[in-house]
Amino acid sequence: MIKRKQLVLGNKTLVDITNDICEPVESIPKKGWITLFLGAKTLMIFYFGIIGYILANGIGLLGVNHPIAWGTMIVTFVFWIGIGHAGTLISAILFLFRQKWRTSVARTAEAMTVFAVMTAGLFPLLHTGRPWLDFWLFPYPNQRGPLWVNFRSPLLWDVFAVSTYATVSIVFWYIGMVPDFATLKDRAKNKIRKIVYGALSLGWRGTARNWSHYEMVYLLLAGLSTPLVLSVHTIVSFDFAVSNLPGWHTTIFPPYFVAGAIFSGFAMVITLMTCVRIGFPKFKDYITIDHMEVMNKIIMTTGLMVGYAYTSEFFIAWYSGNVYERYVFVNRALGTYGWCYWAMVSCNVLLPQIFWFKKARRSLTTMFIISIFVNIGMWFERFVITVTSLHHDFLPSSWGNYAWSFFDGCILFGSFGMFLTLFLGYLRVFPAISIAEIKTVMHVGKDGGHS
Amino acid sequence: MRFVFGVICLSALLLSGCKFPSLGYNKGYAPEQPIAFDHSLHVAKNNIQCQYCHNQVERSKHSNIPALSTCMNCHLQVATGKPGIIKLREAYDKGESIQWVKVHMLPDHVHFNHSAHLTRGVNCQECHGPIEKMSRVQQYSDLSMGWCINCHRKPENNAPLNCTTCHH
Amino acid sequence: MNSGIAGIFTDEHKVVEAARTVRQTFNSVEAISPYPLHGMEDALQIPRSCIPYVTFVGGLVGMFTGLFITIWTSAYDWPINVGGKPYVSLPAFIPIVFELTILFGALSSVVALAWFCRIPKLNPPIIDPDLSSHKFALFIPTSDKSFNAEQAENLLRQVGALEVKKVSEY
Amino acid sequence: MQEQSTESAPENRPEKIERDTNYWLSLEHYAQDPEFLKLGSQEFASSPLKEGEENAIERRDFLKLMGASIALASTGCLRRPVQKVVPYNKQPEEVTLGVPNYYTSSYSDGVESLGLLIKTREGRPIKVEGNPEHPNNKGAVSISAQASILNLYDPDRLNGPRKNLWNEKRTNKDTVTPKWDAMDDEISAQLKKGSVVILSSSISSPSLRSIVSEFSQGFAAKHLVWDAHSNDQLIRARKMCFGAETLPVYQIDKAKLILSIDADFLATFLTPMAFSKQFSKGRREIEKMSRLVSFDSTFSLTGANADLRYRIKPSQQLDVVMAIFSELEKQHKVVVPAALKNTLDEYRNRISQLNMDGKIFAEIAKDLWENRGQSIVMAGGIATQTEFSEGLFCAVNCLNSILGNEGKTILERPAVASSSFADIKALITSMTAGKVKTLILHKVNPIYHLPESFGFAEALKKVDMVVSTADRIDETSQYANYIIPDNHPLEAWGDSESLEGVISLQQPSIRPLYDSRAFALSLMNWGFIAKMGPKRLLAYETYYDYLRNYWKEDVLPKVAKGQNFDDFWAQALQKGFVGSSRATAGKNSAKLEMLSHYKASESVGPELVLYPTVMMGDGSQTNISWLHELPDPVTKITWDNYASVSIAFAKKNSLSEGDVIELDVNGKKLELPTHIQPGLHDEVIAVAVGYGRTKVGRVANNVGRNSYSLVSDQGIFSGQKVTIKKTSRKEKLANPQGNQSMEGRQIVVEATVAEYQKKKSANIHRHHTWSIWPGQEYNGNKWGMSVDLNSCTGCNACVVSCQSENNIPVVGKKYVLEGREMAWIRIDRYYTGTPDNPEVVFQPVMCQQCSNAPCETVCPVLATVHTDDGLNAMVYNRCVGTRYCSNNCPYKVRRFNWFAWNKKIEAPLNMALNPEVTVRIRGVMEKCTFCVQRIKTVKNTARLENRKIKDGEIKTACQVVCPTDAIVFGDMNDPNSAVSALFKDERAYALLEEWHAAPSVRYLSKIRNNGEEKRHSNSEEHV
């Protein structure tokens, strides 16, 4: 039998764990965090300013046009939604597979999910021509007949999928945090903290019967989240796959999108975790190099999966014998936006291959750089799918190029402002590692401990 | 328990949208007009046909507000001393018009056609209510889309339910 | 509301053993721990949670809600010709039905959790603030059929409780 | 449908004019009163007349709204803003609110005269359509006539007369509004001093011609007619050949072979609308279709429609005709005089330099000879105004003469030759010498149209009094002492005589919007005040009275002798025209000897070609946004003019698209962006005229460059030597069409006549389509449209008509560049064949109203769904703007309101909006719905009359103006309808049929009568 690696280093006691994890929440932030937070917050305020300006003047400020009616907003939406998937994967799917190492990264990964979905969720709402009427997408009784909605539209599926996903992710995340809030409440020295965390903990006490129900619900939510997370990116991929546009109309999209989502999500987890490890050195005992290595293996594997998808698309395009389909793929690689395609291939397929080497898998610097590139590559993947398919479609007369504008850049980078603000805030407000859960695995891999 | 109650309240609120469609509409709007024209006097008492004044309603999508010259057909002789009629006459002589306050207002994207409804045998009263008895005109129906649709979708009316029937 | 006697422990293994012993005398003994303890359910003979049934029913309700709103609105309440497709385009409704199944299932489980755990609760009694960090407790309520304060206290000490407290409220 | 008033409508009828009062200012009539117009617009508020406008009324309304909301707050009710309903004071009899009135009228640009129907709503013209009964245009209507409606509502028009307050040097620009009386007195006093010159463009109105000549008689004034694009050389050549000053009247439908040498008769030459109609008629029956051969030095619309197109440079125009002559001689068809034989020998050497297969001339000559008496050879337009033009026109006349076309396919009508450049030069000389005391300018803009070297501006300052009738302060009228704006043709009475001799009435359809006055009335008034001129000029108080009298005395005897005048007048008003074509067969007497003077000469190096575009014409009516946003039919570029060069030329000079180059034409320089145009001669630089106006209005000021500045002092437009210098700058050209080739896809199907004869559905690859859905059924009507690609000439008239009918916004160059143009119908132009000398196909693409509409399935909010008559409805007010429909539309015909274009419509342009079509706000998708408002109108009319809709009764906006009747609309479910028959035609195919969106539009394949057996294979089509 292979000897298990220790999941928690440094011979921690229960008290140590509680103290270590509560420290960021209970201590006063240091310079580094404050600088980052202010930077992110400024970017977020700028982002909202830009959104306000676009709302006031029209979506035409972005580069969207005829024939490319979807651009940065949808690309970035798919990007963020994809990132969200890693969190659910870690917290739900790995939970079902009894992967104990998930414990120390699950909370933060889930937080990433929630924030990524929040960031992403804004885009489909804002990208419409008249965002103030977005509520028409919900089937609610009305005075128009009533006039309902078109349940055949993938966008409506999106509404249901993304809102369900957001709801379930938040609930799942929150349920996981309830016992920790109780811990924080009990440790709280000042009244306000006591009240706030008391309210958040919902009066959780941790009796054996409660734990019994709790574990059951956690398992159920994990079980429900697993098909949900797969369905969400499947449905997002339906936005494209169900249409009749060459380059979109592909049956491979659901698994391709899900693999890509996990790929990009794990890259983002690596990015964030390397930073968390630097910012909170005590977390190094919980989020060990071993954790990172496992995730890098997943990145490499899913990278190969998207690579397979890219190849398969080309093969099918050729094999279909359809002129439009063939043209789109030739154009994808060699056309105006060929550079995006090759940026995507090198970032997503070629670069992660370095993780075949153990040294690279365990080098924080390498993995940080690779993870950044993977995220760039995955943004380009969505750009390639959305824009290059649209820009040269059926009738050559209506071909066109994306009309890049200043606002496209603002929207893309601004969304990071929003995400990072939320994430940095989270690190200081919520326990970044599940206190209750980590205690159940603290002995894993230790001599004399049981697994 | 409270949760269940909350759900019931919320759905009741939403369903009330169907039940009371006049919410947010102008039903019952009866603005004061520059001249207190009395439909009950002209129609109910004096038995003037609607189309005598609204003479284009059978040909046009609009039901026209009569020109001053139409009023003056009678009021050159009738009730010349009443203050409203004096005001009317002054305007007529000066070549000015009376600025009536519009009661029934549809948004610009709705194209309603009076003549099409009249030829199908829809009475004025079906939409305008007992207008012949109104001293001051008020909006009888709420004129919501649901109100239109519910009449159009009755099978006996055999009316089109296309979006383009009203929106183009 | 419900007072009783609590014994505080610091060792995970001891408390589970203790619980097993105490359960033999006191049927309604309750354990409080900062994290779910392996074997505690067995020790206290807690029956398997019934929440999965709630989830199943919730999921079914969600599924039928989904089927109802899609089919009824598209084909019965106001049938509209959309892209030449039939009024009941069942394959296209599957995603909606699926999502609603998951949503209702998940939310009903959480509601059930709240229901069975009696949360949210204002001002829950605190026997020891460290119970949410590194201590464990066994609690014998006065309402237990065979409650006897002295016996309970002795038993708790016997099984290794570091401290035994009278708790006025539970 | 068409309601023609027999007697003029009271609102249109000019009131009695009292000469001594300030009539125009005192008239407070409702239709003219702007206050009323505003109020009126509120009642019929199916237009955004109110939106965003900040006028006093709205502020008042706002206060009332405030009051109302306070009052209503207690009842807890939400209120929309209070609106007012303002009825007429006296009901005008023929105005039914909400029902359009149609008035017959006419439009003329000097040469072409079109019979029109003006559609008015509540007294304001909203659309210009062709009069289907008019013998010339038969319902076809040109782009400029359609767009003239925006000229009427142009916010940059002068709102009254202006007087310039000159300083000594006439350099300041302060103007005041003078009193009419004082101004008229001053002008007539000045006129009495003599030395009066009237400079006008060609006047097609017989009554105005008569007034001008009577006025000239009275004041001993000289009348100079000068057009920027004149046909004077054509007329002179006919005089030289046939002895009379005439213009040719081509009978294109009677010709089997048309040979055009730079005569763009489908777009700008003489009467393009009538020609297009005839051209399509001659090609409808494919077995007997005519052949069009074009020698093109620009890529003209005619060249694009030619079965055989050859690229030449302007100096070779004469060579081409001579080459045909020599071939005819070689084939012993004609015997030429000895002198000519020598000349022809000279030309024979030149043929080799044409870079063409010599055989083509043999074939053309053979073809011409076989079709003698039923062919036409023509040349004309400014592209033929070279130093060789006289020879060219004479040679063409001789060729037609020996082929026996004169008198058969070519008739003639007397014409008055307009002034040449020499006459203008003489005028300028006498102006400079102070010999002109008063200059009256009518519809001319010499400072714009003449190169600076003519010195017109300087000469103008030497004239004591300059009076202009321009409707704005333009390049020339800024130097006028008085600007007395003429009425817009839609505001005024008038008449016009077409080239063929049909006289049409021009009936006003709205009162003058501003304090303007008809040019004719000005002349009459000045004559009256000065008491000079013949009796008839002084006898009438209004131009309307004069016109009626003129028609009684001059027109009636000519066309309907003996008829009662009142009946005649009523009939004329109702029909819009009187008489029929009066073109006659001329003498077929050209002498071939005369051609021997025109010796061949060498021309080496790049040459300039100036050409007019179908949108801008000579640039006189350019402050119209529709015209600027309309893509050029061939290059598809909007909002600019540019120097078109061939691919080889660009390669040689290392030019790429958009590089700014400096043209140097005998020292006259102009900087223009480069456009690389396939199919140009390698030594040609083609530049459109009509751009680069500097003082015309906010739309057109400084759009493009004024290429009239390159015209030589001798009035030579084309064929001048040009050198280029590349600058370092680059300018983007806004071309809404993305790709110029079909990339080998089945989009426009073409076949040759030979192929067609073998198999009617030649080259159409039909697909087997299959669906898992049974599809929806349509039991009533199901609307469909067929587009005959063999008829369509790509002239763009439908695009403008659609824009006018459907209130389609204009976005401007910046947004066209960004791909935000809004046209609901676009004409795709593809090049096929070799890049150097490609052929062109056109394809109008509008929403295909697919039965399995991909757009509908993906709309989340049901904003686009199907109606029970098979339309793909678009509900603007339901749209939230996800734009998914556009992504999923294989034809990309959906247009999105990226910004609030509707807010850019400034008063009074909003009066041109069609109240039947909702003006779209920001953030909604829009598209063609087969003019559903027209369908609805006809449906309602049919129901009112308790009958069924007749086939052909509904005409879509694109269909109604189409000069070639390429578009047919009707009920697909009716087996007897025209459209059903066309759907069954073997040439019919659906665009992207294999995608099985099941469109309701069918295209009929294009047939090329080029004598070839087979089309070149599609896979080669890469340009």
mmCIF file of C-alpha atoms in Angstrom, chain A residues 168-334:
data_model
loop_
_atom_site.group_PDB
_atom_site.id
_atom_site.type_symbol
_atom_site.label_atom_id
_atom_site.label_comp_id
_atom_site.label_asym_id
_atom_site.label_seq_id
_atom_site.Cartn_x
_atom_site.Cartn_y
_atom_site.Cartn_z
ATOM 1 C CA VAL A 168 -26.826 25.980 -5.036
ATOM 2 C CA SER A 169 -23.168 27.013 -4.924
ATOM 3 C CA ILE A 170 -23.858 29.737 -2.433
ATOM 4 C CA VAL A 171 -25.991 27.426 -0.307
ATOM 5 C CA PHE A 172 -23.396 24.692 -0.440
ATOM 6 C CA TRP A 173 -20.635 27.092 0.443
ATOM 7 C CA TYR A 174 -22.620 28.653 3.197
ATOM 8 C CA ILE A 175 -23.745 25.378 4.712
ATOM 9 C CA GLY A 176 -20.104 24.358 4.822
ATOM 10 C CA MET A 177 -19.241 27.534 6.704
ATOM 11 C CA VAL A 178 -21.985 27.399 9.317
ATOM 12 C CA PRO A 179 -19.983 25.395 11.919
ATOM 13 C CA ASP A 180 -16.984 27.649 11.332
ATOM 14 C CA PHE A 181 -19.090 30.724 11.921
ATOM 15 C CA ALA A 182 -20.103 29.165 15.217
ATOM 16 C CA THR A 183 -16.418 28.773 16.043
ATOM 17 C CA LEU A 184 -15.734 32.371 15.141
ATOM 18 C CA LYS A 185 -18.682 33.525 17.185
ATOM 19 C CA ASP A 186 -17.481 31.593 20.197
ATOM 20 C CA ARG A 187 -13.995 33.041 19.859
ATOM 21 C CA ALA A 188 -15.240 36.549 19.250
ATOM 22 C CA LYS A 189 -13.975 39.138 21.707
ATOM 23 C CA ASN A 190 -16.110 42.037 20.598
ATOM 24 C CA LYS A 191 -19.820 42.334 20.530
ATOM 25 C CA ILE A 192 -20.324 43.185 16.913
ATOM 26 C CA ARG A 193 -18.327 40.207 15.741
ATOM 27 C CA LYS A 194 -20.315 38.074 18.111
ATOM 28 C CA ILE A 195 -23.589 39.313 16.691
ATOM 29 C CA VAL A 196 -22.519 39.098 13.064
ATOM 30 C CA TYR A 197 -20.955 35.673 13.262
ATOM 31 C CA GLY A 198 -23.742 34.582 15.593
ATOM 32 C CA ALA A 199 -26.283 35.503 12.961
ATOM 33 C CA LEU A 200 -24.234 33.845 10.230
ATOM 34 C CA SER A 201 -23.870 30.660 12.277
ATOM 35 C CA LEU A 202 -27.658 30.433 12.546
ATOM 36 C CA GLY A 203 -27.272 29.242 16.099
ATOM 37 C CA TRP A 204 -25.306 26.160 15.139
ATOM 38 C CA ARG A 205 -24.251 24.069 18.126
ATOM 39 C CA GLY A 206 -22.708 20.932 16.747
ATOM 40 C CA THR A 207 -24.763 18.283 18.504
ATOM 41 C CA ALA A 208 -24.333 14.759 17.266
ATOM 42 C CA ARG A 209 -27.825 14.657 15.756
ATOM 43 C CA ASN A 210 -27.240 17.911 13.965
ATOM 44 C CA TRP A 211 -23.958 16.658 12.631
ATOM 45 C CA SER A 212 -25.715 13.563 11.399
ATOM 46 C CA HIS A 213 -28.239 15.628 9.415
ATOM 47 C CA TYR A 214 -25.530 18.043 8.404
ATOM 48 C CA GLU A 215 -23.307 15.399 6.935
ATOM 49 C CA MET A 216 -26.237 13.924 5.090
ATOM 50 C CA VAL A 217 -27.207 17.277 3.591
ATOM 51 C CA TYR A 218 -23.620 17.967 2.694
ATOM 52 C CA LEU A 219 -23.487 14.685 0.887
ATOM 53 C CA LEU A 220 -26.793 15.367 -0.845
ATOM 54 C CA LEU A 221 -25.688 18.810 -1.940
ATOM 55 C CA ALA A 222 -22.449 17.353 -3.221
ATOM 56 C CA GLY A 223 -24.464 14.755 -5.071
ATOM 57 C CA LEU A 224 -26.761 17.367 -6.561
ATOM 58 C CA SER A 225 -23.979 19.785 -7.348
ATOM 59 C CA THR A 226 -22.092 17.230 -9.368
ATOM 60 C CA PRO A 227 -24.642 16.845 -12.174
ATOM 61 C CA LEU A 228 -25.459 20.519 -11.777
ATOM 62 C CA VAL A 229 -21.931 21.681 -12.399
ATOM 63 C CA LEU A 230 -21.701 19.436 -15.427
ATOM 64 C CA SER A 231 -25.049 20.672 -16.671
ATOM 65 C CA VAL A 232 -24.184 24.331 -16.273
ATOM 66 C CA HIS A 233 -21.280 24.359 -18.620
ATOM 67 C CA THR A 234 -23.104 21.947 -20.863
ATOM 68 C CA ILE A 235 -25.911 24.466 -21.087
ATOM 69 C CA VAL A 236 -23.501 27.327 -21.553
ATOM 70 C CA SER A 237 -22.027 25.320 -24.393
ATOM 71 C CA PHE A 238 -25.560 24.854 -25.753
ATOM 72 C CA ASP A 239 -25.698 28.609 -26.285
ATOM 73 C CA PHE A 240 -23.270 27.867 -29.039
ATOM 74 C CA ALA A 241 -23.886 24.228 -29.889
ATOM 75 C CA VAL A 242 -27.645 24.575 -30.374
ATOM 76 C CA SER A 243 -27.266 27.431 -32.846
ATOM 77 C CA ASN A 244 -26.669 26.707 -36.497
ATOM 78 C CA LEU A 245 -23.447 28.612 -36.938
ATOM 79 C CA PRO A 246 -20.507 26.643 -38.295
ATOM 80 C CA GLY A 247 -17.935 26.505 -35.529
ATOM 81 C CA TRP A 248 -20.657 26.620 -32.897
ATOM 82 C CA HIS A 249 -22.896 23.850 -34.078
ATOM 83 C CA THR A 250 -20.867 20.973 -32.640
ATOM 84 C CA THR A 251 -21.831 17.994 -30.515
ATOM 85 C CA ILE A 252 -18.448 17.904 -28.826
ATOM 86 C CA PHE A 253 -19.093 21.184 -27.054
ATOM 87 C CA PRO A 254 -20.573 19.945 -23.766
ATOM 88 C CA PRO A 255 -17.632 17.722 -22.692
ATOM 89 C CA TYR A 256 -15.196 20.135 -24.315
ATOM 90 C CA PHE A 257 -16.588 23.055 -22.369
ATOM 91 C CA VAL A 258 -16.703 21.137 -19.095
ATOM 92 C CA ALA A 259 -13.103 19.980 -19.500
ATOM 93 C CA GLY A 260 -12.067 23.496 -20.398
ATOM 94 C CA ALA A 261 -13.909 24.862 -17.413
ATOM 95 C CA ILE A 262 -12.197 22.511 -15.017
ATOM 96 C CA PHE A 263 -8.899 23.284 -16.681
ATOM 97 C CA SER A 264 -9.234 27.015 -16.316
ATOM 98 C CA GLY A 265 -10.753 26.706 -12.853
ATOM 99 C CA PHE A 266 -7.852 24.710 -11.538
ATOM 100 C CA ALA A 267 -5.448 27.159 -13.057
ATOM 101 C CA MET A 268 -7.214 29.928 -11.217
ATOM 102 C CA VAL A 269 -7.126 27.916 -7.980
ATOM 103 C CA ILE A 270 -3.375 27.510 -8.426
ATOM 104 C CA THR A 271 -2.982 31.218 -9.070
ATOM 105 C CA LEU A 272 -4.971 32.120 -6.005
ATOM 106 C CA MET A 273 -3.448 29.460 -3.758
ATOM 107 C CA THR A 274 0.120 30.429 -4.522
ATOM 108 C CA CYS A 275 -0.842 33.960 -3.532
ATOM 109 C CA VAL A 276 -2.667 32.804 -0.399
ATOM 110 C CA ARG A 277 0.368 30.800 0.626
ATOM 111 C CA ILE A 278 2.520 33.891 0.285
ATOM 112 C CA GLY A 279 0.061 36.141 2.053
ATOM 113 C CA PHE A 280 -0.722 33.764 4.888
ATOM 114 C CA PRO A 281 2.400 31.690 5.549
ATOM 115 C CA LYS A 282 0.649 29.626 8.199
ATOM 116 C CA PHE A 283 -1.599 28.162 5.535
ATOM 117 C CA LYS A 284 1.421 26.449 4.043
ATOM 118 C CA ASP A 285 0.877 23.651 6.520
ATOM 119 C CA TYR A 286 -2.603 23.085 5.233
ATOM 120 C CA ILE A 287 -2.203 23.892 1.565
ATOM 121 C CA THR A 288 0.937 21.909 0.975
ATOM 122 C CA ILE A 289 3.040 21.474 -2.094
ATOM 123 C CA ASP A 290 1.448 18.052 -2.374
ATOM 124 C CA HIS A 291 -1.936 19.695 -2.792
ATOM 125 C CA MET A 292 -0.582 21.909 -5.503
ATOM 126 C CA GLU A 293 1.030 19.004 -7.255
ATOM 127 C CA VAL A 294 -2.215 17.079 -7.424
ATOM 128 C CA MET A 295 -3.947 20.072 -8.934
ATOM 129 C CA ASN A 296 -1.184 20.498 -11.465
ATOM 130 C CA LYS A 297 -1.725 16.933 -12.536
ATOM 131 C CA ILE A 298 -5.364 17.749 -13.122
ATOM 132 C CA ILE A 299 -4.376 20.818 -15.130
ATOM 133 C CA MET A 300 -2.137 18.714 -17.293
ATOM 134 C CA THR A 301 -4.808 16.084 -17.823
ATOM 135 C CA THR A 302 -7.595 18.511 -18.657
ATOM 136 C CA GLY A 303 -5.150 20.399 -20.858
ATOM 137 C CA LEU A 304 -4.742 17.235 -22.860
ATOM 138 C CA MET A 305 -8.498 16.861 -22.962
ATOM 139 C CA VAL A 306 -9.036 20.299 -24.462
ATOM 140 C CA GLY A 307 -6.191 19.569 -26.814
ATOM 141 C CA TYR A 308 -8.055 16.488 -27.907
ATOM 142 C CA ALA A 309 -11.197 18.567 -28.361
ATOM 143 C CA TYR A 310 -9.357 21.077 -30.550
ATOM 144 C CA THR A 311 -8.041 18.304 -32.742
ATOM 145 C CA SER A 312 -11.322 16.492 -32.893
ATOM 146 C CA GLU A 313 -13.113 19.652 -34.021
ATOM 147 C CA PHE A 314 -10.790 19.979 -36.943
ATOM 148 C CA PHE A 315 -11.148 16.351 -37.837
ATOM 149 C CA ILE A 316 -14.925 16.478 -37.725
ATOM 150 C CA ALA A 317 -14.992 19.676 -39.758
ATOM 151 C CA TRP A 318 -12.945 17.991 -42.428
ATOM 152 C CA TYR A 319 -14.827 14.715 -42.150
ATOM 153 C CA SER A 320 -18.257 16.373 -42.377
ATOM 154 C CA GLY A 321 -17.507 17.533 -45.894
ATOM 155 C CA ASN A 322 -19.510 20.671 -45.197
ATOM 156 C CA VAL A 323 -17.973 23.693 -46.950
ATOM 157 C CA TYR A 324 -19.042 26.182 -44.312
ATOM 158 C CA GLU A 325 -17.739 24.008 -41.520
ATOM 159 C CA ARG A 326 -14.442 23.386 -43.257
ATOM 160 C CA TYR A 327 -13.964 27.013 -44.053
ATOM 161 C CA VAL A 328 -14.580 28.124 -40.492
ATOM 162 C CA PHE A 329 -11.883 25.863 -39.129
ATOM 163 C CA VAL A 330 -9.329 26.727 -41.742
ATOM 164 C CA ASN A 331 -10.115 30.351 -41.040
ATOM 165 C CA ARG A 332 -9.827 29.747 -37.324
ATOM 166 C CA ALA A 333 -6.245 28.644 -37.665
ATOM 167 C CA LEU A 334 -5.136 30.781 -40.573
#
